[in-house]
Coordinates of C-alpha atoms in Angstrom, one line a residue:
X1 CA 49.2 12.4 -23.1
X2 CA 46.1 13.4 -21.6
X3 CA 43.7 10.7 -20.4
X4 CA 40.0 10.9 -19.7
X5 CA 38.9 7.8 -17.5
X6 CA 35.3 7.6 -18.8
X7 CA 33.3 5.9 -16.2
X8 CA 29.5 5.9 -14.3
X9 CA 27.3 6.4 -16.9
X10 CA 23.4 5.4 -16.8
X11 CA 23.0 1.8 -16.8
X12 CA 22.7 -1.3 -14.5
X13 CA 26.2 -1.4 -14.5
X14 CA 27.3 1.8 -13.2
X15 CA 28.7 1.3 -10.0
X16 CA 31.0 -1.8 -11.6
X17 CA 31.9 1.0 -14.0
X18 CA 33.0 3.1 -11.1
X19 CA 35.4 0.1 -10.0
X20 CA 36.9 -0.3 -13.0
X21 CA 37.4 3.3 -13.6
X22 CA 38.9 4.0 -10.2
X23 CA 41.2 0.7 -11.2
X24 CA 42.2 2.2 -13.8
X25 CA 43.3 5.8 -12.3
X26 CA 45.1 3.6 -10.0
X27 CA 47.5 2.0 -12.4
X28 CA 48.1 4.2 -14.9
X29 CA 51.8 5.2 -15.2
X30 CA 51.7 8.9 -14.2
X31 CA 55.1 9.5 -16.2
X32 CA 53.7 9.3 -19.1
X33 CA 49.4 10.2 -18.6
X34 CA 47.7 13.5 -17.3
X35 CA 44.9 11.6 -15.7
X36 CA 41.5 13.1 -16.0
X37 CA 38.5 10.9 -14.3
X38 CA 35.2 11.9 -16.1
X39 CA 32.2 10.6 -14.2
X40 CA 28.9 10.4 -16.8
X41 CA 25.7 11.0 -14.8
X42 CA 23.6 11.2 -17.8
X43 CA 24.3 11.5 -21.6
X44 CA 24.2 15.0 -21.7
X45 CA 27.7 14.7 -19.6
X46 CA 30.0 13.2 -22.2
X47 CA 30.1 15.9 -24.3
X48 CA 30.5 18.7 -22.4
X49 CA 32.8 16.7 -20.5
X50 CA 35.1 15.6 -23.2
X51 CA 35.0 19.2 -24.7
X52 CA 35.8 21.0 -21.4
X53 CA 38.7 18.9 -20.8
X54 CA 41.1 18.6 -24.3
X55 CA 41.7 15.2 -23.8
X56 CA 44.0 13.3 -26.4
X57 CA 41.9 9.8 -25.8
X58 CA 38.9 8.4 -23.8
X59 CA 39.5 5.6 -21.7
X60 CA 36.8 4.0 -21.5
X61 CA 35.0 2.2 -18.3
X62 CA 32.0 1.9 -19.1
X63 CA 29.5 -1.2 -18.9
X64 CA 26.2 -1.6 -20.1
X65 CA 23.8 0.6 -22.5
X66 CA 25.2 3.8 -23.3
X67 CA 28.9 2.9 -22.7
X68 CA 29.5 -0.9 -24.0
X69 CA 26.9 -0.2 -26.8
X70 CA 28.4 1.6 -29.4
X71 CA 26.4 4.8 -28.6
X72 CA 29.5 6.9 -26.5
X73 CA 31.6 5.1 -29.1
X74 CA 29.6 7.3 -31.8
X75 CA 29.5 10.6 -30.0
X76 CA 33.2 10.5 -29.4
X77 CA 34.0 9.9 -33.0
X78 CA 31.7 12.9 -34.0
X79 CA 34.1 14.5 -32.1
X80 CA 37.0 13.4 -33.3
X81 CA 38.4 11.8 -29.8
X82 CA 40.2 8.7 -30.0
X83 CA 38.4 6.2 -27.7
X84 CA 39.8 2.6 -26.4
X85 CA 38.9 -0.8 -27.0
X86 CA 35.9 -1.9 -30.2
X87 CA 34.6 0.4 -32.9
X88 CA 30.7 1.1 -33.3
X89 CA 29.4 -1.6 -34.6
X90 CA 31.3 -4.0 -32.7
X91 CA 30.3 -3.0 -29.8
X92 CA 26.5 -3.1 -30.8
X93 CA 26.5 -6.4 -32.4
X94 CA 28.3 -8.0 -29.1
X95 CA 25.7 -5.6 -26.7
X96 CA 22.7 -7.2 -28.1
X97 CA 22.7 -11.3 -27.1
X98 CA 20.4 -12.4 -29.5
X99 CA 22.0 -11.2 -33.0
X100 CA 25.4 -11.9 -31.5
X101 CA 24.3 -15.2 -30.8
X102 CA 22.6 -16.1 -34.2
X103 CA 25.7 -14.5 -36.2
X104 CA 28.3 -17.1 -34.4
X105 CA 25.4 -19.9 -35.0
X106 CA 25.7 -19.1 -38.5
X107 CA 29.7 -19.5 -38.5
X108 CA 29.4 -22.8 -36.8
X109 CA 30.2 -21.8 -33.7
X110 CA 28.5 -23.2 -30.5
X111 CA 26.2 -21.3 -28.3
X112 CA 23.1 -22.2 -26.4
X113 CA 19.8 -22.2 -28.6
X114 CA 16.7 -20.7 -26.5
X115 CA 13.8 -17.9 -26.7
X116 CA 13.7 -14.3 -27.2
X117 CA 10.9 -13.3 -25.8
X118 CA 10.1 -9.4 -26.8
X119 CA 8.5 -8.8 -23.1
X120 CA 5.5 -9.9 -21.2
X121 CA 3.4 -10.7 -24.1
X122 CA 4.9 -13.3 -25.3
X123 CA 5.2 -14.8 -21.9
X124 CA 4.5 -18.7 -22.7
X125 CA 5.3 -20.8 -19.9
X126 CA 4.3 -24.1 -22.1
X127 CA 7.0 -23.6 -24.6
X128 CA 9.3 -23.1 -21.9
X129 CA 8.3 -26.4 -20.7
X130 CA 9.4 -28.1 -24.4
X131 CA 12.5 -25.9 -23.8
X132 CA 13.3 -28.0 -20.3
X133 CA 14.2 -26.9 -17.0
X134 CA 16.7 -25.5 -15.5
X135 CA 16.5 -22.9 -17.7
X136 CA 18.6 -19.1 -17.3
X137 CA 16.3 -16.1 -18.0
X138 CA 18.3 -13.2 -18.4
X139 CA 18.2 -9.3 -20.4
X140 CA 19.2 -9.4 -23.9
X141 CA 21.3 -6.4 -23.8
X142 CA 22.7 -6.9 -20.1
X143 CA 26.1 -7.6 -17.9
X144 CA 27.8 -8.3 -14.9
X145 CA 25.2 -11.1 -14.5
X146 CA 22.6 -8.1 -13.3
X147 CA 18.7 -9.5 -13.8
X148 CA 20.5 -13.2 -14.9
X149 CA 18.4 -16.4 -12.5
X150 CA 18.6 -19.7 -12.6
X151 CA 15.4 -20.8 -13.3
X152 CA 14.2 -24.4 -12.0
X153 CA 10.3 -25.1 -12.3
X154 CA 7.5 -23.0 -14.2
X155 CA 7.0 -21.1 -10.1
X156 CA 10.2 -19.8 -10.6
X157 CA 10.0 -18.6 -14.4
X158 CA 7.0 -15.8 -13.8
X159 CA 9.3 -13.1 -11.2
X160 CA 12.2 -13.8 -13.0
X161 CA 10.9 -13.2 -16.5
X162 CA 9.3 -10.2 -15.3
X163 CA 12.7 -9.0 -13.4
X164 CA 14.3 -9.4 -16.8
X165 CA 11.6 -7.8 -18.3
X166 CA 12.0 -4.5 -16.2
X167 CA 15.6 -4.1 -17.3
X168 CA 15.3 -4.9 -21.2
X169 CA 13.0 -4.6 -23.9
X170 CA 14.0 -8.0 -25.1
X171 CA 15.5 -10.9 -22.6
X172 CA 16.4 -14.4 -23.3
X173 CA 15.8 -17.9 -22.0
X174 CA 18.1 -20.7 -22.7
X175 CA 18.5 -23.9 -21.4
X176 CA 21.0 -23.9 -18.1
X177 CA 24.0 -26.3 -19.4
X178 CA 25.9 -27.6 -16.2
X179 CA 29.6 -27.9 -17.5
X180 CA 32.7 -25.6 -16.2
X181 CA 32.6 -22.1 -16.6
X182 CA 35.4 -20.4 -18.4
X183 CA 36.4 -17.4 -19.8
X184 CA 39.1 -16.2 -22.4
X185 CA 40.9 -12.4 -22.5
X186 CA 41.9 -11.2 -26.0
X187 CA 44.6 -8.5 -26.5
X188 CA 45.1 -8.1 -30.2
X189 CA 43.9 -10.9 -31.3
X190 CA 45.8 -13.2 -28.8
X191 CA 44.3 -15.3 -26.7
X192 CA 45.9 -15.2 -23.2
X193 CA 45.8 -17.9 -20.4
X194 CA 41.9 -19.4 -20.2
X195 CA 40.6 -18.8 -16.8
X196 CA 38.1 -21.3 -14.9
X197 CA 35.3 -20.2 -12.8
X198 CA 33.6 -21.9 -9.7
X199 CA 31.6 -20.9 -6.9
X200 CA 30.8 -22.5 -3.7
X201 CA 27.9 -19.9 -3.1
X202 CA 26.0 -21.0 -6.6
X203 CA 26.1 -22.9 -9.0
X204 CA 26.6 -20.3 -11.7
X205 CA 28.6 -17.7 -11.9
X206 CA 26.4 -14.7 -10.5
X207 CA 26.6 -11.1 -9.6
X208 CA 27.9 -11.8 -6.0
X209 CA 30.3 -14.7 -7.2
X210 CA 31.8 -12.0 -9.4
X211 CA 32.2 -8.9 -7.6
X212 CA 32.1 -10.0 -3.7
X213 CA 35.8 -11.3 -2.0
X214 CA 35.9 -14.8 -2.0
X215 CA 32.5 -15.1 -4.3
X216 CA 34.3 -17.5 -6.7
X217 CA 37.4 -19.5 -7.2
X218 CA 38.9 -18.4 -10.8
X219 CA 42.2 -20.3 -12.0
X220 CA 44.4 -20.7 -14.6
X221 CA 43.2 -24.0 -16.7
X222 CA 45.3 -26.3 -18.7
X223 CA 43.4 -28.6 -21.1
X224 CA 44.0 -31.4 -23.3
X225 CA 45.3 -29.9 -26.8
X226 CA 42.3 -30.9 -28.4
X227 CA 40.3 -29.3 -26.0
X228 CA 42.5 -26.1 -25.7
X229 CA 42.0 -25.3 -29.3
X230 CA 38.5 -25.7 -29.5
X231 CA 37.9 -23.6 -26.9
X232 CA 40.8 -20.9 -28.5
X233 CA 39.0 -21.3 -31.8
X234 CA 35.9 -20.6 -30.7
X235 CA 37.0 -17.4 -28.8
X236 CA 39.3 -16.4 -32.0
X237 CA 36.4 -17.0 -34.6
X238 CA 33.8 -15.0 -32.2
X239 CA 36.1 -12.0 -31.7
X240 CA 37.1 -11.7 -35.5
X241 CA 33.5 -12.3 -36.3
X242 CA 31.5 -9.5 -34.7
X243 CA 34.6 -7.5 -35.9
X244 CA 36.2 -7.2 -32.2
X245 CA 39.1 -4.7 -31.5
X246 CA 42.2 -4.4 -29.4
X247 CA 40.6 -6.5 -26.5
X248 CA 37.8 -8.5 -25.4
X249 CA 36.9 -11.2 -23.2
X250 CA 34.4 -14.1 -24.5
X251 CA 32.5 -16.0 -21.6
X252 CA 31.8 -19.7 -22.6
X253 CA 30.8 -23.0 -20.4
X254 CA 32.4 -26.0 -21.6
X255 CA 30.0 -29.1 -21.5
X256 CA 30.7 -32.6 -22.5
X257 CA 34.5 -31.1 -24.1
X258 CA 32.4 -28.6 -26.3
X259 CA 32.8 -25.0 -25.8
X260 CA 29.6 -23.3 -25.6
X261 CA 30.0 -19.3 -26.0
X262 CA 27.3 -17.4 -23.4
X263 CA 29.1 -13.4 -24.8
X264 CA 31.1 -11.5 -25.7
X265 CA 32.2 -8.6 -24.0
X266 CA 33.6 -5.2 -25.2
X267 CA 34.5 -3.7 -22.6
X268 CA 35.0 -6.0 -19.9
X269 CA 35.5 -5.5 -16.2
X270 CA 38.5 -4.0 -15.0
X271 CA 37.9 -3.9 -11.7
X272 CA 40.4 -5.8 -8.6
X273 CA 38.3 -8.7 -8.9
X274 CA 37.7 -8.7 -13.0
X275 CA 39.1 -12.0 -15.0
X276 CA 41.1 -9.8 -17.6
X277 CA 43.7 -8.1 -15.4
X278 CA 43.9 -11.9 -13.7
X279 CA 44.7 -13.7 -17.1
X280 CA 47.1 -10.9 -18.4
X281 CA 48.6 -11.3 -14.8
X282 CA 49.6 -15.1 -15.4
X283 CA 50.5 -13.8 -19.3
X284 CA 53.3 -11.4 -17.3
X285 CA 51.2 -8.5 -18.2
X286 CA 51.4 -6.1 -14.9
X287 CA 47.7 -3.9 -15.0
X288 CA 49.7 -0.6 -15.9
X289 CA 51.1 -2.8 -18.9
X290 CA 48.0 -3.8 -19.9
X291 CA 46.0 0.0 -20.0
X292 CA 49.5 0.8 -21.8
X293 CA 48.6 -1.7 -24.4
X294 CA 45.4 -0.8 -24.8
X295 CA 45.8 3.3 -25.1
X296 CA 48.7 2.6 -28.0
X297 CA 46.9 0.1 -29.7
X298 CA 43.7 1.3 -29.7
X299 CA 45.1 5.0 -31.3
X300 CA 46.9 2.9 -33.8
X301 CA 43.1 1.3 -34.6
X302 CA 41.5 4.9 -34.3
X303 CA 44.0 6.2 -37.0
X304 CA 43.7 3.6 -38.8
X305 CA 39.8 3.3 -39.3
X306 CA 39.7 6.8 -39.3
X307 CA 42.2 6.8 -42.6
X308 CA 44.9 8.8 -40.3
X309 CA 47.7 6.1 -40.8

């Protein structure tokens, strides 16, 4: 089977994307893949790319706009290419924060209420102050905690709205809930061991926390059983919900034993560092028999949304 690593591409996120890709090349099982790495400078790229090089599926590695947002997701079924992990509109709903957000509210599930501020005009320091600091300001279509601050007095909120600002159209302020940070790896629909997230460095889980050695301390969790299936539930109902596909990771903070989700993500790092190769690793899932999950079962999806089956 051939096997085009899709990775780069244009947004904040490319050079995680280039981790995960390389990752990727690294552990697939070259007795059974031709391995092809596609690097995406701009869009223009993916097509020729994909066209020049008869691929059989696109693995995707990609992070951010253009790549986690449904967009690359379109093009490659106007091509008819098979492509790994969410469909289209998956992947949009779960890109954009705020409608994400207000579907699970509407499903009862738990996620921080805050602003959406649709940029600089509607700057409003006074309602932020009703809001009540700490407060996290951060892009509404963003990842890898990329333009995210932790905001403590109305000195602080004016650069980092305007960061925000520079990197989305639309960004969001909620209020900073101090809790433990966990996240929670889906693979078909199965929720594999819950991961917890601290860092020494700062007090939330940030860009360097995530992607530098030793940024954060991430461990298996056990909880109480009524605890555990809250926190299951909530990543169950929120991956069924925005119609999620063959694997996803949904970040939460639990405060006061109530699981609070911050996203979900579609396409979520696979880099040496990332959290889902680290809870399928204490599942028993090696990272070459994880990407071989994911290429069969996302062809079995393809064909099957595709009415190939």
């Amino acid at each position: 089977m051939k096997i085009g690593v899709i990775m780069g591409g244009i947004s904040s996120e490319r050079e995680i994307s280039l981790q995960t890709g390389q990752e990727m090349i690294n552990h697939l099982d070259r007795s059974r893949y031709e391995v092809v790495p596609m690097v995406i400078e701009q869009r223009a790229d993916l097509i020729a790319q994909v066209q020049q090089a008869g691929i059989d599926i696109a693995l995707l590695a990609l992070h951010g706009q253009y790549g986690e947002d449904g967009t690359v997701q379109g093009a490659l079924e106007t091509l008819g290419i098979p492509y790994t992990g969410s469909g289209v509109l998956a992947s949009s709903l779960c890109m954009n924060k705020q409608l994400s957000k207000t579907l699970l509210k509407a499903a009862g599930v738990h996620t921080p209420a805050g602003l959406c501020w649709q940029g600089m005009d509607d700057y409003d320091p006074q309602v932020v102050e009703r809001l009540g600091y700490p407060v996290i300001v951060k892009p509404n279509t963003g990842g890898s905690s990329i333009g995210i601050q932790l905001v403590q007095n109305e000195k602080e909120l004016l650069p980092a709205v305007q960061e925000a600002c520079s990197l989305d159209q639309a960004i969001l302020i909620e209020p900073y809930y101090k809790g433990t940070e966990i996240t929670c790896s889906i693979v078909d629909g199965e929720v594999l061991p819950i991961i917890s997230i601290s860092s020494a460095r700062s007090k939330w889980f940030d860009y360097k926390a995530k992607y530098e050695v030793g940024g954060a301390e991430e461990k298996v969790i056990e909880f109480p059983p009524v605890i555990e299936q809250r926190v299951r539930e909530a990543a169950l109902t929120s991956y069924r919900l925005l119609q999620c596909k063959v694997y996803a990771r949904v970040d939460m903070i639990l405060c006061q034993d109530r699981p609070y989700v911050l996203e979900v993500n579609t396409l979520p790092g696979m880099t040496a560092n990332s959290l889902l190769p680290k809870s399928a690793a204490a599942a028993g899932i090696t990272f070459t028999q994880l990407l071989d999950h994911i290429i069969a079962s996302s062809l079995h999806e393809r064909k099957q949304e595709w009415g190939m089956a």
